[in-house]
CSV table of C-alpha atoms in Angstrom, one decimal:
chain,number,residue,atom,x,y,z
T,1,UNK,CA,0.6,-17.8,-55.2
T,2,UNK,CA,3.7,-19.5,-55.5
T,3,UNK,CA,3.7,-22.2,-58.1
T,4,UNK,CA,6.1,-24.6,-56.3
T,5,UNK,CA,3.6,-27.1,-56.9
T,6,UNK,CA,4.9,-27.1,-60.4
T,7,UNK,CA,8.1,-28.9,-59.8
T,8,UNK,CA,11.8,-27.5,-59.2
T,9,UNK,CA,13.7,-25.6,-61.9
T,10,UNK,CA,17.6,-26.2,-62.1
T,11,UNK,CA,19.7,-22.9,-63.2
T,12,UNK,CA,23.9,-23.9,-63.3
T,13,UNK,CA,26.3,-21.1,-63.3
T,14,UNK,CA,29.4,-22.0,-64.6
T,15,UNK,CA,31.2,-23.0,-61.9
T,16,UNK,CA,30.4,-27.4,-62.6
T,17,UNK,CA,28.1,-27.5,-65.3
T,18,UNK,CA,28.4,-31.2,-65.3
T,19,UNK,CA,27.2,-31.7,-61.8
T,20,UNK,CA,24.1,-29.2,-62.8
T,21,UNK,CA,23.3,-31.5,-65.7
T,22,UNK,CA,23.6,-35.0,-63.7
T,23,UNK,CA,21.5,-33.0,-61.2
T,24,UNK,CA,18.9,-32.2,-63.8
T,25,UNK,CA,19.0,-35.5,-65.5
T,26,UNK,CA,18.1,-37.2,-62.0
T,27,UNK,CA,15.0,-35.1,-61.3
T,28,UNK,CA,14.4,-35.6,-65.1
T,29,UNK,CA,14.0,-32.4,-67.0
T,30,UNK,CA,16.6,-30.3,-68.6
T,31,UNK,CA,18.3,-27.3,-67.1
T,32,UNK,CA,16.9,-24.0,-67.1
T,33,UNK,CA,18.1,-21.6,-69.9
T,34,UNK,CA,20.0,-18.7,-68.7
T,35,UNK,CA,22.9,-16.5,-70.1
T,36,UNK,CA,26.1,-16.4,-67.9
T,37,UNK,CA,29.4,-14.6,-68.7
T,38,UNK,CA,31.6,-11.7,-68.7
T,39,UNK,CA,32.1,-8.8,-70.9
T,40,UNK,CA,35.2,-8.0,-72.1
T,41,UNK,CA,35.3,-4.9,-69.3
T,42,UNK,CA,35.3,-8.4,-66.4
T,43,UNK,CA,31.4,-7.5,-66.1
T,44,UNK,CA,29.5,-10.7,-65.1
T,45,UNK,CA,26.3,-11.0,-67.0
T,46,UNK,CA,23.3,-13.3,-66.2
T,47,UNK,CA,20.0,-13.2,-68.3
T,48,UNK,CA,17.6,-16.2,-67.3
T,49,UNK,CA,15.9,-17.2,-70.9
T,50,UNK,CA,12.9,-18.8,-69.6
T,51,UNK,CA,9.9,-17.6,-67.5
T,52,UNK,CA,10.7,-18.2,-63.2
T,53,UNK,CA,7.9,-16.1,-62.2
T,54,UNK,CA,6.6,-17.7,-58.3
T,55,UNK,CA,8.5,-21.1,-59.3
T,56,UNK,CA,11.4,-22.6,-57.4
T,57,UNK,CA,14.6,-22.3,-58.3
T,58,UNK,CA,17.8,-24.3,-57.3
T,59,UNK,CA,21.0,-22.4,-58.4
T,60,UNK,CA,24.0,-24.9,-58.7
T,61,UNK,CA,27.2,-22.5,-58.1
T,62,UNK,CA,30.0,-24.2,-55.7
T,63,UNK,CA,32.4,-21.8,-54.8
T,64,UNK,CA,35.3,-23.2,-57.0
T,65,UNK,CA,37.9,-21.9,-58.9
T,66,UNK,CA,38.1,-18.4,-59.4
T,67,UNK,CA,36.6,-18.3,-56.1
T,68,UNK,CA,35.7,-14.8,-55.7
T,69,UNK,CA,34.8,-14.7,-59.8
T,70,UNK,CA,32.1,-17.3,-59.3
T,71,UNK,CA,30.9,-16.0,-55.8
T,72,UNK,CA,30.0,-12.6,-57.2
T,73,UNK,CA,28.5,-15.3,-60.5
T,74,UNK,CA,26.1,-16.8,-57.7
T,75,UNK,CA,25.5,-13.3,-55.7
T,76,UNK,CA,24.1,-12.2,-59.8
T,77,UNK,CA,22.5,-15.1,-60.2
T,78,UNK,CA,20.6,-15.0,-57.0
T,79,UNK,CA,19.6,-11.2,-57.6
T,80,UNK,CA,18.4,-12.2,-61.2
T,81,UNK,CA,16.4,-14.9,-60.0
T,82,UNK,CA,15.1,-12.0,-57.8
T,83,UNK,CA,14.1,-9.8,-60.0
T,84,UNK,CA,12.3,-12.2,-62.2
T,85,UNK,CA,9.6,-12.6,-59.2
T,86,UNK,CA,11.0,-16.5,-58.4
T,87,UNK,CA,9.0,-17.8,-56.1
T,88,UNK,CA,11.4,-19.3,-53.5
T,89,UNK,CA,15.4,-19.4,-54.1
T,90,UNK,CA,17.8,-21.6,-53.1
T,91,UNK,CA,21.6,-21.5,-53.5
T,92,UNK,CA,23.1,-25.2,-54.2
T,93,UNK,CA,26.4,-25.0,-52.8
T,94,UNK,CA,28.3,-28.0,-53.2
T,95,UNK,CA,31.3,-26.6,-51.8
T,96,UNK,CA,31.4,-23.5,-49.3
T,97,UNK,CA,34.7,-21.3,-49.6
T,98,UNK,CA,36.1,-19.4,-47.0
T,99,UNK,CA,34.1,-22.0,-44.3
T,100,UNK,CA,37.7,-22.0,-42.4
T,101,UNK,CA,37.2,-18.2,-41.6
T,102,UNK,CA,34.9,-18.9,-39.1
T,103,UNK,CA,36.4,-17.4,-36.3
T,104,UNK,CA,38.6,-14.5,-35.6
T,105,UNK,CA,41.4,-16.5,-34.2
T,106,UNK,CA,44.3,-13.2,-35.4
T,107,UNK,CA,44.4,-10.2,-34.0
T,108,UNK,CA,42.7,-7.7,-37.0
T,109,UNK,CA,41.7,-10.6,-39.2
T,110,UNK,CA,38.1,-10.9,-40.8
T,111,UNK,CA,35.7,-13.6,-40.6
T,112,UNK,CA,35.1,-13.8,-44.1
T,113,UNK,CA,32.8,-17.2,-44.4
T,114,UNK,CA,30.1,-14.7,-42.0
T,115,UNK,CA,30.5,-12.0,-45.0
T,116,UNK,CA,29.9,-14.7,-47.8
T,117,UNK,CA,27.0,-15.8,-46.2
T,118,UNK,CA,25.7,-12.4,-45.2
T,119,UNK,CA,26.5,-11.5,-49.0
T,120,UNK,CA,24.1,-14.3,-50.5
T,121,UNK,CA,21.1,-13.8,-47.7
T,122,UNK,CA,21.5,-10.3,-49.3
T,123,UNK,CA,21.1,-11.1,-52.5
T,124,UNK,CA,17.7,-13.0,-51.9
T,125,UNK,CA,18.3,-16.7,-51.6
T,126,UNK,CA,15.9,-17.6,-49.3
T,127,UNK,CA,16.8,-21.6,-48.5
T,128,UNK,CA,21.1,-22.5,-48.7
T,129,UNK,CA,22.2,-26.3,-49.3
T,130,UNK,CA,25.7,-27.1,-48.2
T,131,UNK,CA,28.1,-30.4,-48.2
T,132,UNK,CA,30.4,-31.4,-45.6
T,133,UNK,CA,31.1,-28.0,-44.6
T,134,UNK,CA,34.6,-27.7,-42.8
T,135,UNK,CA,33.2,-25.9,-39.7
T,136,UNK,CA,29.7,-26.8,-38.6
T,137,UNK,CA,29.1,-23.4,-37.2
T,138,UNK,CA,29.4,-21.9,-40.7
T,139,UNK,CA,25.4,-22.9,-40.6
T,140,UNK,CA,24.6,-20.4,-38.1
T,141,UNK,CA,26.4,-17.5,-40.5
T,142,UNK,CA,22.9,-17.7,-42.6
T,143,UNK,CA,19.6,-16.3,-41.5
T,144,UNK,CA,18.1,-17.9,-44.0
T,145,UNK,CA,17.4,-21.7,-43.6
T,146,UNK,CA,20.3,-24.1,-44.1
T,147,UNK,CA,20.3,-27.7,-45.2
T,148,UNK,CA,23.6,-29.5,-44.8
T,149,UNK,CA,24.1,-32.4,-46.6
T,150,UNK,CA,26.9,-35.0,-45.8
T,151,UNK,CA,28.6,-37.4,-48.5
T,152,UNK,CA,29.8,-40.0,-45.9
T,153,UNK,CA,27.5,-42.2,-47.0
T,154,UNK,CA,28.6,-42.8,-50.3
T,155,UNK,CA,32.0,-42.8,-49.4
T,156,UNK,CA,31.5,-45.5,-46.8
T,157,UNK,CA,29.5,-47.4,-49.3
T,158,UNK,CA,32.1,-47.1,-51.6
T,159,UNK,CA,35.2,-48.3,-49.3
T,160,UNK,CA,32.6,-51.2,-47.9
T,161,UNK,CA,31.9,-52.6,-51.2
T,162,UNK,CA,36.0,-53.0,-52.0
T,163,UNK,CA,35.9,-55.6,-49.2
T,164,UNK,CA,39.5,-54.4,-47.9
T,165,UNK,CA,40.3,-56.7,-45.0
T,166,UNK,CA,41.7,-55.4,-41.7
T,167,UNK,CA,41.0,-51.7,-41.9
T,168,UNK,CA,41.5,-48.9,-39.7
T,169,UNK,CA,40.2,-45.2,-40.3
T,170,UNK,CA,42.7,-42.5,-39.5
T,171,UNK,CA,41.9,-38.7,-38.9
T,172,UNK,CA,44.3,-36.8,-40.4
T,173,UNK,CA,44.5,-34.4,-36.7
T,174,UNK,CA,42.6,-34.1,-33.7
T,175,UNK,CA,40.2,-31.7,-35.4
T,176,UNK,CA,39.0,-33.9,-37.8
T,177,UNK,CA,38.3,-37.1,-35.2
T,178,UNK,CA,34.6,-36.6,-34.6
T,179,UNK,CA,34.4,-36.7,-38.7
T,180,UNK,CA,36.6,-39.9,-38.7
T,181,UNK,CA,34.8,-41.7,-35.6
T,182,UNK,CA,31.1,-41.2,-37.8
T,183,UNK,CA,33.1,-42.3,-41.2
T,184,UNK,CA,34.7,-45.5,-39.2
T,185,UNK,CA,31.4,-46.7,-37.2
T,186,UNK,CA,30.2,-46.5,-40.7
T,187,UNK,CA,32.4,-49.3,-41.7
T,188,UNK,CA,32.8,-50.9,-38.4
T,189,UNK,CA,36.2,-50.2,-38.3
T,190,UNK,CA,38.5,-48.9,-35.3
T,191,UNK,CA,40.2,-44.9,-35.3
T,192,UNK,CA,43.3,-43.6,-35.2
T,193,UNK,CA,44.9,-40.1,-35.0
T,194,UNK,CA,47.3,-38.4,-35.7
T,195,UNK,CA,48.7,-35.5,-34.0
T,196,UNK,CA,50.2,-33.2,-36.0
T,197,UNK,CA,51.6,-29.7,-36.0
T,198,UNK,CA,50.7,-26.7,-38.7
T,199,UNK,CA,54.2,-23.9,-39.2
T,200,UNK,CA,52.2,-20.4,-39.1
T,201,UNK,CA,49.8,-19.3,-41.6
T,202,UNK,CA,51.2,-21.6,-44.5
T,203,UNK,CA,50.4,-24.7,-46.1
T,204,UNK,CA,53.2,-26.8,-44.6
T,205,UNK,CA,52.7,-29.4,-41.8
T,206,UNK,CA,54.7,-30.9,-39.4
T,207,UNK,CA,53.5,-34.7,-38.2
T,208,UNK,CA,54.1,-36.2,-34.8
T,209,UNK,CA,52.9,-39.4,-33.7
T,210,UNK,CA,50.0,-41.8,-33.8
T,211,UNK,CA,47.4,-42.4,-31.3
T,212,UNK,CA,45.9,-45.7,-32.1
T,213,UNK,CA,47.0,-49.1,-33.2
T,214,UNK,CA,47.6,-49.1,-37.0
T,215,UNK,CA,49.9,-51.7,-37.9
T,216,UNK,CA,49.8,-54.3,-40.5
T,217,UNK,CA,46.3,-52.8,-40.8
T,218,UNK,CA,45.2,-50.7,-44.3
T,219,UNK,CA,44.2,-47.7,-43.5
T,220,UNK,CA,41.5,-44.8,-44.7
T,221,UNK,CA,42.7,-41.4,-43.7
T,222,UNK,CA,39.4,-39.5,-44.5
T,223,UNK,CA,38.5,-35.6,-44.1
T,224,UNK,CA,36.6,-33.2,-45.4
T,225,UNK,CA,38.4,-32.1,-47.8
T,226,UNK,CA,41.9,-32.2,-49.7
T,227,UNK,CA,43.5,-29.0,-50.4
T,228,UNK,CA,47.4,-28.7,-51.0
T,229,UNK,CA,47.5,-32.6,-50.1
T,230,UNK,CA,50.6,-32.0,-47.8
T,231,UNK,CA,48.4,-33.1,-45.1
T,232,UNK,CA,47.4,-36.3,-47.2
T,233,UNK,CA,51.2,-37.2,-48.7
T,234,UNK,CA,52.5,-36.5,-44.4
T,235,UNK,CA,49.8,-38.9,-42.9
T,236,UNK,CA,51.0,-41.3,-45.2
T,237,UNK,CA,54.0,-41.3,-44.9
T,238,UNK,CA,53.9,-41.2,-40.8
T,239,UNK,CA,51.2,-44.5,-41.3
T,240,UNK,CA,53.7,-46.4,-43.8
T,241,UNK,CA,56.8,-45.8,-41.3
T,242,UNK,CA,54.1,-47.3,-38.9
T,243,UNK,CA,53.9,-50.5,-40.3
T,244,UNK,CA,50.9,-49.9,-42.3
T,245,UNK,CA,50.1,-52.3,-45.2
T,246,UNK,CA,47.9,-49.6,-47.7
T,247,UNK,CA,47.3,-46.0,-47.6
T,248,UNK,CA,43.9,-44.8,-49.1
T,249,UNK,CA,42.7,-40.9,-48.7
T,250,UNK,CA,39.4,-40.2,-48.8
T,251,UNK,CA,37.4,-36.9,-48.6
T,252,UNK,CA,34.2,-34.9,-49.7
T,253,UNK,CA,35.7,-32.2,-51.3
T,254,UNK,CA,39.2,-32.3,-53.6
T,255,UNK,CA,40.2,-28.9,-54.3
T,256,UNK,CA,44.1,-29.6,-55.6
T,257,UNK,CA,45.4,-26.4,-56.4
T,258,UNK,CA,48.2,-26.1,-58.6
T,259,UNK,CA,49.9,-29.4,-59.1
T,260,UNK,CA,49.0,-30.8,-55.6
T,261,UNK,CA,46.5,-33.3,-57.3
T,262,UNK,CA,50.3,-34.7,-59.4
T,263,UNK,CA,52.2,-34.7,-56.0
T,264,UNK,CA,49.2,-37.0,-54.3
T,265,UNK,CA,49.1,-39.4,-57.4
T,266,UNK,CA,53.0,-39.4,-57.9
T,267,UNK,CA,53.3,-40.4,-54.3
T,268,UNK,CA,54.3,-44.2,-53.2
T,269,UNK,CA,53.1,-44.0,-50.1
T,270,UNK,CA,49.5,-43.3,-51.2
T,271,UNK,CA,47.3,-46.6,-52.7
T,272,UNK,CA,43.9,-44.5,-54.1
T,273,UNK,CA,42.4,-41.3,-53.6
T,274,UNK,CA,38.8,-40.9,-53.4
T,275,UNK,CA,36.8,-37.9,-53.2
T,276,UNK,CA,32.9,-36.7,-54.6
T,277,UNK,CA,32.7,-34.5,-57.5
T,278,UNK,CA,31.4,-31.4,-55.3
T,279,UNK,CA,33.9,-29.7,-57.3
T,280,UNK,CA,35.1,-30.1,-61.1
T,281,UNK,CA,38.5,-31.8,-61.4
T,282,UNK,CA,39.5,-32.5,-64.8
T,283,UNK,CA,42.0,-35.4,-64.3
T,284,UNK,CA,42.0,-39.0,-65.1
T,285,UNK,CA,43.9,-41.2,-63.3
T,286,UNK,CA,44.0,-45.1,-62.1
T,287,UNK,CA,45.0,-44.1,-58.9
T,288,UNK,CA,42.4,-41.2,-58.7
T,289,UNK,CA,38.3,-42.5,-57.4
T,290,UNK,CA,35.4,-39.5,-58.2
T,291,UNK,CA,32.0,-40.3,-56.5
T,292,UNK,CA,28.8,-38.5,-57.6
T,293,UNK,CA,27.1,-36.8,-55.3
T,294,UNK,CA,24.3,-35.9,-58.0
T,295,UNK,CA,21.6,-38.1,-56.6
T,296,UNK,CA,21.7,-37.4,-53.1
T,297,UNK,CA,21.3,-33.2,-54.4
T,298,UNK,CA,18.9,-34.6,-56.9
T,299,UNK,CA,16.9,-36.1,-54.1
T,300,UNK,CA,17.3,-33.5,-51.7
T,301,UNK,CA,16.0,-30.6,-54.4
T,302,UNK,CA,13.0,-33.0,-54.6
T,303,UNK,CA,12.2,-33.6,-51.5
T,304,UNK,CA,12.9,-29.8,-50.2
T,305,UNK,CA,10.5,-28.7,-53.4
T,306,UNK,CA,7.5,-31.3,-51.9
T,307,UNK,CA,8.3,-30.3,-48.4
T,308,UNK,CA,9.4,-33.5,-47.2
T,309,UNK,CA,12.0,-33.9,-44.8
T,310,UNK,CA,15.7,-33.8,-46.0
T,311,UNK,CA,17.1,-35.3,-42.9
T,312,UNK,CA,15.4,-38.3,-43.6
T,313,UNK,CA,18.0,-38.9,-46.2
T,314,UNK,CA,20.4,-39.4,-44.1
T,315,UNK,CA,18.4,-41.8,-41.2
């Protein structure tokens, strides 16, 4: 019999130990005790320290930096987890790489965000969490259950409480508008758009116009994540030229690779950046806003561990 009964255990890999500690310290205990690192051949290695037998167990793992390095981390984790006769698994992904190969829109290209999530059923996780995934269809990669969590709401919260007078919410493309329109009814704000243009396969983008009035307005250009920031530093620029009074950006997920996170903060056009801690950024900055998204995981693990509804956090 499966002692779930018994209350969650939290396991971290090494991906964003921090957000597995804040996680732990919520539900209040202390994360599970478990071995995880490479040899000096590039073996991973994952020994779990304590006794999971029939408990449930919430690996924290997202997909971060080196990507594939602490994917195969997870897929070991998973299988350990496994093998020690865990009750029920579930993998806590805060962030989901590869969700933007979710279709085979090439000729002779893979969709790699089906493999990753064929990769993890595999290995034995029997329940996934995600946040703010970049394609919704990603869920239907999994055949084991999926619960999607969404930070909007503390972002909204967040942007509410500053009180900033005369606001408009700007998607960033047309892609991102159905995303925008929840995030501005959130604030009771109107939408705008921008219609932009992406050169080929790279990172570059090319912006055209707005659709929507924007000036003399501030405005929030919010998606679901910031990667290179070129998007981010070209919508800004566009809304400034526009007549717009203050530029914030505003997404789930900040990846920054490279020195893209510099660029965003050395940029003139750009007021504050605000994103969740669903990845590790190591960066301090005046101009630069992190949001926990430890409590609403926290209270998702406890309320999936009691079998109570999830969705009901978000009602």
């Amino acid at each position: 019999m499966k002692n779930l009964q018994k209350g969650p255990l939290i396991l971290s890999g090494n991906a964003h130990s921090s957000l597995a500690n804040e996680i732990s310290q919520y539900i209040g205990q202390t994360l599970t005790k478990a071995e995880v690192f490479k040899f000096a051949n590039d073996n991973t290695f994952v020994r779990i320290l304590e006794n999971v037998r029939e408990r449930d167990i919430f690996i924290i793992q997202p997909t971060s930096f080196p990507v594939n390095d602490n994917i195969m981390e997870l897929l070991i984790m998973i299988d350990a987890a496994k093998r020690a006769s865990a009750g029920r698994i579930t993998a806590v992904i805060p962030y989901f790489s590869y969700a933007r190969t979710d279709k085979k829109d090439q000729p002779r290209v893979p969709i790699t965000g089906r493999l990753i999530a064929d990769l993890i059923t595999t290995a034995g996780a029997d329940r996934v969490m995600l946040m703010d995934l970049h394609a919704g269809q990603v869920q239907g990669f999994f055949s084991s259950t999926v619960d999607e969590l969404t930070a909007l709401p503390i972002l909204a919260r967040y942007f509410f409480d500053k009180k900033i007078d005369n606001i408009v919410v700007v998607s960033p493309d047309t892609g991102g508008t159905k995303r925008a329109r929840d995030f501005a009814s959130k604030l009771r704000a109107p939408l705008a758009i921008i219609e932009k243009r992406r050169i080929g396969n790279k990172d570059t983008v090319e912006s055209l116009n707005i659709i929507g009035s924007v000036e003399g307005k501030s405005a929030i250009v919010f998606d679901d994540e910031i990667n290179t920031g070129s998007t981010m530093i070209s919508a800004a620029e566009i809304l400034r030229k526009n007549g717009v009074e203050q530029v914030y950006i505003s997404a789930t997920h900040g990846i920054f690779p490279n020195d893209s996170l510099k660029k965003l903060l050395s940029s003139n056009d750009i007021k504050e950046i605000v994103v969740t801690n669903t990845l590790p950024i190591e960066h301090n900055h005046d101009k630069l806003t992190i949001l926990s998204i430890s409590e609403l995981i926290g209270e998702a693990i406890k309320r999936i561990n009691r079998g109570d509804s999830v969705g009901a956090l978000f009602m």
